[in-house]
CSV table of C-alpha atoms and ligand atoms in Angstrom, one decimal:
chain,number,residue,atom,x,y,z
A,1,MET,CA,-0.2,-0.1,-0.2
A,2,ASP,CA,1.6,3.5,-1.3
A,3,LYS,CA,1.6,6.4,1.6
A,4,HIS,CA,-1.5,8.3,-0.4
A,5,THR,CA,-4.0,5.7,0.4
A,6,TYR,CA,-3.0,4.7,3.4
A,7,ILE,CA,-3.1,9.0,4.8
A,8,LEU,CA,-6.5,9.1,3.2
A,9,PRO,CA,-8.5,6.6,5.3
A,10,THR,CA,-7.1,8.2,8.5
A,11,SER,CA,-8.6,11.6,7.8
A,12,VAL,CA,-11.7,10.3,6.3
A,13,TYR,CA,-11.6,8.6,10.2
A,14,CYS,CA,-10.6,11.7,11.2
A,15,ILE,CA,-13.4,13.9,10.0
A,16,PHE,CA,-15.9,11.2,11.3
A,17,ILE,CA,-14.8,12.1,15.0
A,18,ILE,CA,-15.0,15.3,14.5
A,19,MET,CA,-18.4,15.1,13.2
A,20,SER,CA,-19.5,12.9,16.5
A,21,LEU,CA,-18.0,15.4,18.6
A,22,ILE,CA,-20.2,18.0,16.9
A,23,ALA,CA,-23.2,15.1,17.3
A,24,MET,CA,-22.7,15.4,20.8
A,25,ASN,CA,-22.3,18.9,21.3
A,26,ASN,CA,-25.8,18.7,20.2
A,27,ALA,CA,-26.8,16.4,22.1
A,28,ALA,CA,-29.9,17.6,24.6
A,29,VAL,CA,-28.5,17.5,28.1
A,30,VAL,CA,-31.1,18.9,30.5
A,31,ASP,CA,-30.1,19.7,33.9
A,32,ILE,CA,-33.5,20.2,35.9
A,33,LYS,CA,-31.7,23.1,37.8
A,34,THR,CA,-32.7,24.8,34.2
A,35,LYS,CA,-36.1,23.5,34.6
A,36,GLY,CA,-36.5,25.4,38.1
A,37,ALA,CA,-36.0,22.4,40.7
A,38,LYS,CA,-35.2,24.2,43.9
A,39,GLY,CA,-33.6,21.2,45.0
A,40,ASP,CA,-34.5,22.8,48.9
A,41,GLY,CA,-36.6,20.0,49.7
A,42,VAL,CA,-39.5,22.0,50.8
A,43,THR,CA,-40.3,23.1,47.0
A,44,ASP,CA,-42.3,20.1,44.7
A,45,ASP,CA,-39.2,19.6,41.9
A,46,GLY,CA,-41.6,17.5,40.5
A,47,PRO,CA,-43.0,19.3,37.4
A,48,ALA,CA,-39.2,20.4,36.8
A,49,ILE,CA,-37.9,16.9,36.8
A,50,THR,CA,-40.7,16.0,35.0
A,51,ASN,CA,-40.1,19.1,32.3
A,52,ALA,CA,-36.5,18.6,31.8
A,53,TRP,CA,-37.7,14.8,30.8
A,54,LYS,CA,-39.9,16.3,28.1
A,55,ASP,CA,-36.9,18.7,26.6
A,56,ALA,CA,-34.5,15.7,26.7
A,57,CYS,CA,-36.4,12.7,25.7
A,58,ALA,CA,-37.5,15.0,22.8
A,59,GLY,CA,-34.1,16.2,22.3
A,60,ALA,CA,-32.1,14.8,19.5
A,61,PRO,CA,-30.3,11.5,21.2
A,62,PRO,CA,-27.7,10.2,22.6
A,63,SER,CA,-29.8,13.0,25.1
A,64,SER,CA,-29.3,12.8,29.6
A,65,LEU,CA,-32.1,14.4,32.1
A,66,LEU,CA,-29.3,15.8,34.5
A,67,ILE,CA,-30.5,15.0,38.5
A,68,PRO,CA,-27.4,16.8,40.3
A,69,PRO,CA,-26.4,16.1,43.9
A,70,GLY,CA,-29.0,17.2,46.3
A,71,THR,CA,-32.5,16.7,48.0
A,72,TYR,CA,-35.2,17.2,45.9
A,73,LEU,CA,-39.3,16.8,47.0
A,74,ALA,CA,-41.6,16.0,44.4
A,75,LEU,CA,-45.0,14.7,43.8
A,76,LEU,CA,-45.2,13.3,41.0
A,77,ILE,CA,-42.3,12.3,38.1
A,78,ASP,CA,-43.2,11.2,35.0
A,79,PHE,CA,-40.4,10.0,32.7
A,80,LEU,CA,-42.5,8.9,29.6
A,81,GLY,CA,-42.1,7.7,26.1
A,82,PRO,CA,-41.3,7.1,23.3
A,83,CYS,CA,-37.8,9.3,22.9
A,84,LYS,CA,-36.1,10.3,20.0
A,85,GLY,CA,-33.3,7.6,20.6
A,86,PRO,CA,-31.7,6.3,23.5
A,87,ILE,CA,-31.5,8.5,26.8
A,88,GLU,CA,-29.9,8.4,30.0
A,89,ILE,CA,-31.0,9.8,33.3
A,90,ILE,CA,-27.9,10.7,35.3
A,91,ALA,CA,-28.9,10.7,39.3
A,92,LYS,CA,-25.7,10.1,41.4
A,93,GLY,CA,-25.7,11.9,44.6
A,94,ALA,CA,-28.8,12.6,44.7
A,95,THR,CA,-31.6,11.6,46.8
A,96,ILE,CA,-35.7,12.4,45.6
A,97,LYS,CA,-38.5,12.5,48.6
A,98,ALA,CA,-41.8,11.7,48.3
A,99,PRO,CA,-44.2,13.5,50.2
A,100,PRO,CA,-44.9,11.2,53.0
A,101,GLU,CA,-48.6,12.2,53.1
A,102,LEU,CA,-50.9,9.6,51.2
A,103,ALA,CA,-53.6,11.9,50.5
A,104,LYS,CA,-51.1,14.1,48.2
A,105,PHE,CA,-51.6,10.7,45.7
A,106,THR,CA,-54.1,10.2,43.0
A,107,ARG,CA,-52.7,7.4,41.4
A,108,ASP,CA,-50.8,4.1,42.2
A,109,SER,CA,-47.2,5.1,41.0
A,110,TRP,CA,-44.8,7.6,42.3
A,111,ILE,CA,-42.6,7.9,40.0
A,112,LYS,CA,-43.8,6.5,36.5
A,113,ILE,CA,-40.9,5.4,33.4
A,114,MET,CA,-43.2,4.3,30.7
A,115,ASN,CA,-43.3,3.5,26.9
A,116,VAL,CA,-39.3,4.0,26.6
A,117,ASP,CA,-36.4,2.1,24.8
A,118,LYS,CA,-32.7,1.8,25.9
A,119,LEU,CA,-32.6,3.9,28.8
A,120,THR,CA,-29.4,4.3,30.9
A,121,MET,CA,-30.8,5.4,34.4
A,122,THR,CA,-27.3,5.8,37.0
A,123,GLY,CA,-27.6,6.5,40.8
A,124,GLY,CA,-30.1,8.4,42.8
A,125,THR,CA,-31.8,7.4,46.5
A,126,PHE,CA,-35.5,7.0,46.1
A,127,ASP,CA,-37.2,7.7,49.1
A,128,GLY,CA,-41.1,6.9,49.8
A,129,GLN,CA,-41.1,8.5,53.3
A,130,GLY,CA,-44.0,5.6,54.1
A,131,GLN,CA,-43.7,4.9,57.4
A,132,ALA,CA,-47.1,6.7,58.1
A,133,THR,CA,-48.6,4.8,55.5
A,134,TRP,CA,-47.9,1.3,56.9
A,135,LYS,CA,-49.1,2.2,59.9
A,136,SER,CA,-52.8,3.3,58.1
A,137,THR,CA,-55.6,0.8,58.3
A,138,LYS,CA,-57.6,3.4,55.6
A,139,CYS,CA,-56.8,1.0,53.2
A,140,GLN,CA,-55.7,-2.5,54.2
A,141,ASP,CA,-59.5,-4.1,54.2
A,142,SER,CA,-59.4,-5.4,50.7
A,143,GLN,CA,-63.1,-3.5,49.7
A,144,SER,CA,-61.4,0.5,49.7
A,145,THR,CA,-60.1,1.6,46.4
A,146,CYS,CA,-56.6,3.1,47.9
A,147,ASN,CA,-54.2,4.4,45.3
A,148,ILE,CA,-50.6,3.5,47.4
A,149,PRO,CA,-48.1,4.6,44.9
A,150,VAL,CA,-45.3,2.5,44.3
A,151,ASN,CA,-41.9,4.2,44.4
A,152,LEU,CA,-40.6,3.4,40.8
A,153,ARG,CA,-43.1,1.7,37.7
A,154,LEU,CA,-41.7,0.5,35.0
A,155,ASN,CA,-44.3,-0.4,32.2
A,156,LYS,CA,-43.3,-1.4,28.2
A,157,ILE,CA,-39.3,0.0,28.8
A,158,THR,CA,-37.2,-2.2,26.6
A,159,GLY,CA,-33.6,-3.2,26.0
A,160,SER,CA,-32.6,-0.4,29.8
A,161,VAL,CA,-30.3,-0.8,32.0
A,162,PHE,CA,-31.3,0.5,35.7
A,163,ARG,CA,-27.6,0.7,38.2
A,164,ASP,CA,-27.0,2.0,41.6
A,165,MET,CA,-30.3,2.7,42.6
A,166,THR,CA,-31.3,2.8,46.0
A,167,SER,CA,-35.0,2.5,46.8
A,168,VAL,CA,-35.8,3.5,50.8
A,169,ASN,CA,-39.4,3.3,52.8
A,170,SER,CA,-41.8,3.5,49.8
A,171,LYS,CA,-45.3,3.0,50.7
A,172,ASN,CA,-46.4,0.2,48.9
A,173,PHE,CA,-44.0,-2.5,46.2
A,174,HIS,CA,-40.2,-0.8,45.8
A,175,ILE,CA,-39.9,-1.4,42.4
A,176,ALA,CA,-43.0,-2.5,40.1
A,177,VAL,CA,-41.8,-4.0,36.7
A,178,LEU,CA,-44.9,-4.9,33.8
A,179,ALA,CA,-44.9,-5.1,30.5
A,180,CYS,CA,-41.0,-4.7,30.0
A,181,ASP,CA,-38.5,-7.1,27.6
A,182,ASN,CA,-34.7,-7.6,28.0
A,183,ASN,CA,-33.8,-4.9,30.7
A,184,ARG,CA,-30.7,-5.0,33.2
A,185,PHE,CA,-30.5,-3.8,36.9
A,186,GLU,CA,-27.2,-3.7,38.5
A,187,ASN,CA,-25.9,-3.1,41.8
A,188,LEU,CA,-29.6,-2.0,43.5
A,189,VAL,CA,-30.0,-1.0,47.5
A,190,ILE,CA,-33.4,-1.5,48.6
A,191,ASP,CA,-34.2,-0.3,52.5
A,192,ALA,CA,-37.4,-0.8,54.5
A,193,PRO,CA,-38.3,-2.1,58.1
A,194,GLY,CA,-39.3,-5.7,58.0
A,195,ASN,CA,-42.3,-4.5,59.6
A,196,SER,CA,-43.5,-2.3,57.2
A,197,VAL,CA,-46.5,-3.4,54.6
A,198,ASN,CA,-46.5,-4.9,51.6
A,199,THR,CA,-43.2,-3.3,50.5
A,200,ASP,CA,-41.8,-6.1,48.1
A,201,GLY,CA,-38.4,-5.0,47.0
A,202,MET,CA,-39.6,-5.3,43.3
A,203,HIS,CA,-42.5,-7.1,41.9
A,204,ILE,CA,-42.1,-8.4,38.0
A,205,ALA,CA,-44.9,-9.8,35.8
A,206,LYS,CA,-45.5,-10.2,32.0
A,207,LEU,CA,-42.4,-9.6,30.9
A,208,ASN,CA,-39.3,-11.5,29.3
A,209,GLY,CA,-36.4,-11.2,29.6
A,210,LEU,CA,-35.1,-9.3,33.2
A,211,ASN,CA,-31.7,-10.1,34.6
A,212,ILE,CA,-31.0,-8.3,38.4
A,213,THR,CA,-27.3,-8.7,39.3
A,214,ASN,CA,-25.9,-7.7,42.7
A,215,ALA,CA,-28.7,-6.3,44.8
A,216,ASN,CA,-29.5,-6.2,48.6
A,217,ILE,CA,-32.7,-6.1,50.0
A,218,LYS,CA,-34.1,-5.4,53.3
A,219,THR,CA,-38.0,-5.3,53.2
A,220,GLY,CA,-41.3,-6.0,54.6
A,221,ASP,CA,-42.8,-8.2,52.0
A,222,ASP,CA,-41.3,-10.3,48.9
A,223,CYS,CA,-37.3,-9.6,48.6
A,224,ILE,CA,-38.7,-10.3,44.9
A,225,SER,CA,-42.1,-11.6,43.6
A,226,PHE,CA,-42.8,-12.8,40.0
A,227,GLY,CA,-46.4,-12.2,39.0
A,228,ASP,CA,-48.0,-14.4,36.0
A,229,GLY,CA,-46.3,-13.7,32.6
A,230,SER,CA,-43.1,-13.7,33.8
A,231,LYS,CA,-40.0,-15.2,31.9
A,232,ASN,CA,-36.6,-15.5,31.0
A,233,VAL,CA,-35.5,-14.0,34.7
A,234,HIS,CA,-32.0,-14.1,35.7
A,235,ILE,CA,-31.7,-13.3,39.4
A,236,GLN,CA,-27.6,-13.4,41.0
A,237,GLN,CA,-26.5,-12.3,43.9
A,238,VAL,CA,-29.3,-10.7,45.6
A,239,THR,CA,-29.5,-10.9,49.4
A,240,CYS,CA,-32.5,-10.8,50.6
A,241,GLY,CA,-33.9,-10.1,54.5
A,242,PRO,CA,-36.0,-9.1,56.4
A,243,GLY,CA,-38.8,-9.8,54.6
A,244,HIS,CA,-40.9,-12.4,52.9
A,245,GLY,CA,-38.2,-14.1,50.6
A,246,PHE,CA,-38.2,-14.9,46.9
A,247,GLY,CA,-41.9,-15.9,46.0
A,248,VAL,CA,-43.0,-17.1,42.9
A,249,GLY,CA,-47.0,-16.2,42.6
A,250,SER,CA,-49.3,-16.9,43.9
A,251,LEU,CA,-50.9,-18.1,40.6
A,252,GLY,CA,-54.3,-19.7,40.1
A,253,LYS,CA,-56.6,-16.2,41.6
A,254,TYR,CA,-57.4,-14.6,38.1
A,255,PRO,CA,-58.6,-15.8,34.4
A,256,SER,CA,-56.1,-16.4,31.8
A,257,GLU,CA,-52.5,-16.4,33.8
A,258,GLU,CA,-49.7,-16.5,31.1
A,259,PRO,CA,-47.2,-19.0,32.4
A,260,VAL,CA,-44.2,-18.4,34.9
A,261,GLN,CA,-41.4,-19.8,33.1
A,262,GLY,CA,-37.7,-19.4,32.8
A,263,ILE,CA,-36.4,-18.0,36.4
A,264,PHE,CA,-33.1,-18.8,37.5
A,265,PHE,CA,-32.0,-17.9,40.4
A,266,LYS,CA,-27.9,-18.1,41.5
A,267,ASN,CA,-25.7,-17.2,44.1
A,268,CYS,CA,-28.7,-15.3,46.7
A,269,THR,CA,-28.1,-15.5,50.3
A,270,MET,CA,-31.5,-15.1,52.6
A,271,THR,CA,-30.9,-14.1,56.0
A,272,GLY,CA,-34.3,-13.7,58.6
A,273,THR,CA,-36.3,-13.8,55.8
A,274,THR,CA,-39.8,-15.6,56.6
A,275,ASN,CA,-39.1,-18.0,53.2
A,276,GLY,CA,-36.5,-19.0,51.4
A,277,VAL,CA,-37.5,-20.2,48.2
A,278,ARG,CA,-40.9,-19.6,47.4
A,279,ILE,CA,-43.7,-21.1,44.6
A,280,LYS,CA,-47.1,-20.6,45.7
A,281,SER,CA,-50.7,-21.4,44.4
A,282,TRP,CA,-54.4,-21.0,45.3
A,283,PRO,CA,-56.1,-24.3,45.8
A,284,ALA,CA,-59.6,-24.1,44.2
A,285,SER,CA,-58.0,-21.9,41.3
A,286,LEU,CA,-58.2,-21.6,38.1
A,287,PRO,CA,-55.8,-23.4,35.4
A,288,GLY,CA,-52.3,-21.8,35.0
A,289,ALA,CA,-48.1,-23.2,34.7
A,290,ALA,CA,-44.4,-22.3,36.2
A,291,ARG,CA,-41.8,-23.9,34.7
A,292,ASP,CA,-38.4,-24.5,34.5
A,293,ILE,CA,-37.7,-22.4,37.6
A,294,HIS,CA,-34.3,-23.4,39.0
A,295,PHE,CA,-32.0,-22.1,42.6
A,296,GLU,CA,-29.2,-22.3,42.9
A,297,ASP,CA,-25.8,-22.2,45.3
A,298,ILE,CA,-28.4,-20.1,48.0
A,299,ILE,CA,-27.3,-19.9,51.3
A,300,MET,CA,-30.3,-20.0,54.3
A,301,ASN,CA,-29.4,-17.8,57.4
A,302,ASN,CA,-32.1,-18.5,60.0
A,303,VAL,CA,-35.3,-18.8,57.6
A,304,GLN,CA,-38.3,-20.0,58.6
A,305,ASN,CA,-39.2,-22.1,55.5
A,306,PRO,CA,-36.5,-22.3,53.4
A,307,ILE,CA,-37.4,-24.5,50.1
A,308,LEU,CA,-41.1,-24.0,49.8
A,309,ILE,CA,-43.4,-25.1,47.6
A,310,ASP,CA,-47.7,-24.0,48.1
A,311,GLN,CA,-50.0,-25.3,46.8
A,312,GLU,CA,-52.6,-24.5,49.4
A,313,TYR,CA,-51.7,-21.3,49.8
A,314,CYS,CA,-54.3,-19.6,51.3
A,315,PRO,CA,-53.8,-17.0,54.2
A,316,ASN,CA,-56.6,-15.5,56.6
A,317,ASN,CA,-58.5,-18.2,55.0
A,318,GLN,CA,-59.9,-16.5,52.2
A,319,CYS,CA,-60.2,-18.9,49.7
A,320,LYS,CA,-61.7,-23.0,50.0
A,321,LYS,CA,-59.2,-25.4,50.2
A,322,THR,CA,-62.4,-27.7,48.7
A,323,SER,CA,-60.7,-28.7,45.6
A,324,PRO,CA,-56.9,-28.3,44.3
A,325,SER,CA,-54.7,-26.2,42.6
A,326,LYS,CA,-55.3,-26.3,38.9
A,327,VAL,CA,-51.5,-24.3,38.3
A,328,LYS,CA,-49.4,-27.3,37.0
A,329,LEU,CA,-45.7,-26.8,38.7
A,330,SER,CA,-42.9,-28.6,36.1
A,331,ASN,CA,-39.1,-28.8,36.0
A,332,VAL,CA,-37.7,-26.5,39.0
A,333,SER,CA,-34.6,-27.5,40.6
A,334,PHE,CA,-33.5,-26.7,43.8
A,335,LYS,CA,-29.6,-27.4,44.0
A,336,ARG,CA,-26.6,-26.3,46.6
A,337,ILE,CA,-28.8,-24.9,49.1
A,338,ARG,CA,-27.8,-25.0,52.6
A,339,GLY,CA,-27.7,-23.2,56.0
A,340,THR,CA,-30.3,-22.8,58.8
A,341,SER,CA,-33.7,-23.4,59.0
A,342,ALA,CA,-35.7,-21.6,62.1
A,343,THR,CA,-38.3,-24.2,62.1
A,344,LYS,CA,-38.1,-27.7,62.2
A,345,VAL,CA,-39.5,-28.5,58.4
A,346,ALA,CA,-36.6,-26.7,56.3
A,347,VAL,CA,-38.5,-28.5,52.9
A,348,LYS,CA,-41.4,-29.0,52.6
A,349,LEU,CA,-43.0,-29.6,49.1
A,350,VAL,CA,-46.6,-29.4,48.8
A,351,CYS,CA,-47.9,-30.1,45.1
A,352,SER,CA,-51.2,-29.8,44.1
A,353,ALA,CA,-53.0,-32.9,43.7
A,354,GLY,CA,-55.1,-32.3,40.9
A,355,VAL,CA,-52.3,-31.7,39.0
A,356,PRO,CA,-49.2,-33.2,40.4
A,357,CYS,CA,-45.7,-31.5,40.3
A,358,ASP,CA,-43.3,-33.3,37.6
A,359,ASN,CA,-40.2,-33.3,36.8
A,360,ILE,CA,-39.1,-31.7,40.7
A,361,GLU,CA,-35.1,-31.6,41.2
A,362,VAL,CA,-33.2,-31.7,44.7
A,363,ALA,CA,-29.8,-32.1,45.3
A,364,ASP,CA,-27.1,-31.2,47.7
A,365,ILE,CA,-29.1,-29.7,50.4
A,366,ASN,CA,-27.8,-29.0,53.5
A,367,LEU,CA,-30.6,-27.2,56.5
A,368,THR,CA,-29.9,-27.6,59.3
A,369,PHE,CA,-32.3,-26.6,62.8
A,370,SER,CA,-31.0,-25.5,66.0
A,371,GLY,CA,-33.9,-27.5,68.1
A,372,GLY,CA,-33.5,-31.0,66.5
A,373,PRO,CA,-33.0,-33.1,63.3
A,374,ALA,CA,-34.8,-30.6,60.4
A,375,THR,CA,-37.5,-32.8,58.6
A,376,SER,CA,-39.4,-32.4,55.3
A,377,GLU,CA,-42.9,-32.6,54.3
A,378,CYS,CA,-44.4,-33.5,50.9
A,379,SER,CA,-47.1,-34.2,48.6
A,380,ASN,CA,-48.1,-35.9,45.1
A,381,VAL,CA,-44.7,-34.5,44.6
A,382,LYS,CA,-41.8,-37.5,43.7
A,383,PRO,CA,-38.6,-35.1,42.9
A,384,LYS,CA,-36.0,-36.5,41.7
A,385,ILE,CA,-33.0,-36.7,44.3
A,386,THR,CA,-29.3,-36.4,43.9
A,387,GLY,CA,-25.9,-35.8,45.9
A,388,ALA,CA,-26.6,-35.4,49.5
A,389,THR,CA,-30.1,-33.8,51.7
A,390,VAL,CA,-30.0,-32.5,55.4
A,391,PRO,CA,-32.6,-32.9,55.6
A,392,VAL,CA,-33.9,-36.5,53.8
A,393,VAL,CA,-36.4,-34.9,51.9
A,394,CYS,CA,-39.7,-36.9,50.4
A,395,LYS,CA,-38.7,-40.2,51.6
A,396,ALA,CA,-41.6,-42.9,50.9
B,1,LIG,C1,-29.0,-12.2,31.1
B,1,LIG,O1,-27.8,-13.4,31.9
B,1,LIG,C2,-29.0,-14.4,30.9
B,1,LIG,C3,-27.3,-15.4,31.6
B,1,LIG,O2,-26.4,-14.7,31.8
B,1,LIG,C4,-28.4,-13.8,29.3
B,1,LIG,O3,-28.4,-15.0,28.5
B,1,LIG,C5,-29.0,-12.5,28.9
B,1,LIG,O4,-29.3,-12.2,27.3
B,1,LIG,C6,-29.8,-12.1,29.6
B,1,LIG,N1,-30.7,-10.8,30.0
B,1,LIG,C7,-30.0,-9.9,29.6
B,1,LIG,C8,-31.5,-8.8,29.5
B,1,LIG,O5,-29.3,-9.1,29.5
B,2,LIG,C1,-21.0,-17.8,42.7
B,2,LIG,O1,-19.9,-17.7,43.7
B,2,LIG,C2,-19.1,-18.2,43.4
B,2,LIG,C3,-18.1,-17.8,45.0
B,2,LIG,O2,-18.3,-16.9,45.9
B,2,LIG,C4,-18.5,-17.6,42.4
B,2,LIG,O3,-17.4,-17.8,42.4
B,2,LIG,C5,-19.1,-17.7,40.8
B,2,LIG,O4,-18.5,-17.2,40.5
B,2,LIG,C6,-20.7,-17.2,41.2
B,2,LIG,N1,-21.2,-17.1,40.5
B,2,LIG,C7,-22.1,-16.6,39.7
B,2,LIG,C8,-22.4,-17.3,38.5
B,2,LIG,O5,-22.2,-14.9,39.8
B,3,LIG,C1,-38.1,-29.8,31.1
B,3,LIG,O1,-37.0,-31.1,31.2
B,3,LIG,C2,-36.9,-31.3,30.2
B,3,LIG,C3,-35.3,-32.2,30.4
B,3,LIG,O2,-35.4,-32.0,31.4
B,3,LIG,C4,-37.1,-31.2,29.2
B,3,LIG,O3,-36.8,-32.0,28.0
B,3,LIG,C5,-38.0,-30.3,29.0
B,3,LIG,O4,-38.2,-29.8,27.5
B,3,LIG,C6,-39.0,-29.2,29.7
B,3,LIG,N1,-40.2,-28.9,29.8
B,3,LIG,C7,-40.7,-27.2,30.2
B,3,LIG,C8,-42.2,-27.5,29.8
B,3,LIG,O5,-39.7,-26.3,30.4
B,4,LIG,C1,-24.0,-30.1,56.4
B,4,LIG,O1,-23.7,-28.7,57.6
B,4,LIG,C2,-23.9,-29.0,59.0
B,4,LIG,C3,-23.2,-27.6,59.8
B,4,LIG,O2,-22.5,-26.9,58.6
B,4,LIG,C4,-21.9,-30.1,58.5
B,4,LIG,O3,-21.9,-29.9,59.9
B,4,LIG,C5,-22.6,-31.0,57.8
B,4,LIG,O4,-21.0,-31.9,57.9
B,4,LIG,C6,-22.9,-31.0,56.9
B,4,LIG,N1,-23.4,-31.9,56.3
B,4,LIG,C7,-23.2,-32.3,55.1
B,4,LIG,C8,-24.0,-33.5,54.3
B,4,LIG,O5,-22.8,-31.4,54.8
């Protein structure tokens, strides 16, 4: 190759870089302060944050919304798409607080993120200030229609990443993810007291493709709960407790529930939770299915029900146990699960008499109980057992 033809592509490359830099300068970077956010912790900065998002979203991609370090009060925040292209929300060092008064809320989400593709959200502490709400009895009977807001509600979000975020003291669930495909959550902290009410760490349903890696979840309800239609979900390096542990279901309550399928839990630690890994369905239920659910390398520290399949789930006798669950469980494995059980029955596999569990695998379990030998309880299931298991599981 002679000198001339060698130089030409190099200069073309340089021009390309310069053009990219020009394009980047045109990219929308919108600081919420330019939209009037005060950050005094008193003013409602919700409108300023929402307006800044609208500009960033409508601006030339890659655009970003900047929430500078500080403390902001915000009643409602909307991050609604579709946007012009990939977009970022940078909230490192920022704390956003919801007003504590439940009466101020007229909808079931505090921060609503909807219809966005390729969003990257980094940092931020989202404080729902839910303490008074948990104590209130106003919304606790099932008849009342109350809007108890979820801290972060994601709906129709695709190809996005949420990282280094913290959710504290949500009034309802911390993070709800619905109808969202191929997203990732990394490095999350979720924190609410063990006696907070209905504060699931993450609730997911009706989605395909979600990875949650490295999260520390302390809360009053399920650590991560899975509603119907959850598919292809990978949970890794998640620690739970206090709270109710991992929960698939309850399934079988509503008509036309979609199957739960392809859920993989790996390298997780449960400490002081009421359940470790749990799959539950209602008796006398509508048909449904949960399959291909795998729990591996899980450490239990003083967990009340470390391993639990409960197809007769019926809290407060709110259902009839007259006929068995119609939710079919198959291809479920529990492997390399060890630690301590806070109760004698460390493994409970109670499957449906109507549709017994199929292809359940239990391998290398070591769960001990301080008050004597741990035991297992099984019905309508014939698991394949491999390796050593303490306790002995489902011995006929
Ligand atoms: C989630 O992790 C699995 C296994 O590592 C991988 O195959 C999949 O592509 C990941 N999905 C997303 C949305 O990152
Ligand atoms: C699980 O943890 C072990 C030991 O801490 C580590 O070697 C392994 O890479 C982890 N696996 C995953 C998938 O994170
Ligand atoms: C269940 O697992 C078997 C092999 O272990 C596999 O052939 C089958 O396709 C799986 N079924 C479902 C519904 O995941
Ligand atoms: C189970 O764990 C206990 C306590 O850590 C230990 O003493 C015991 O040897 C383990 N048993 C097996 C079969 O691994």
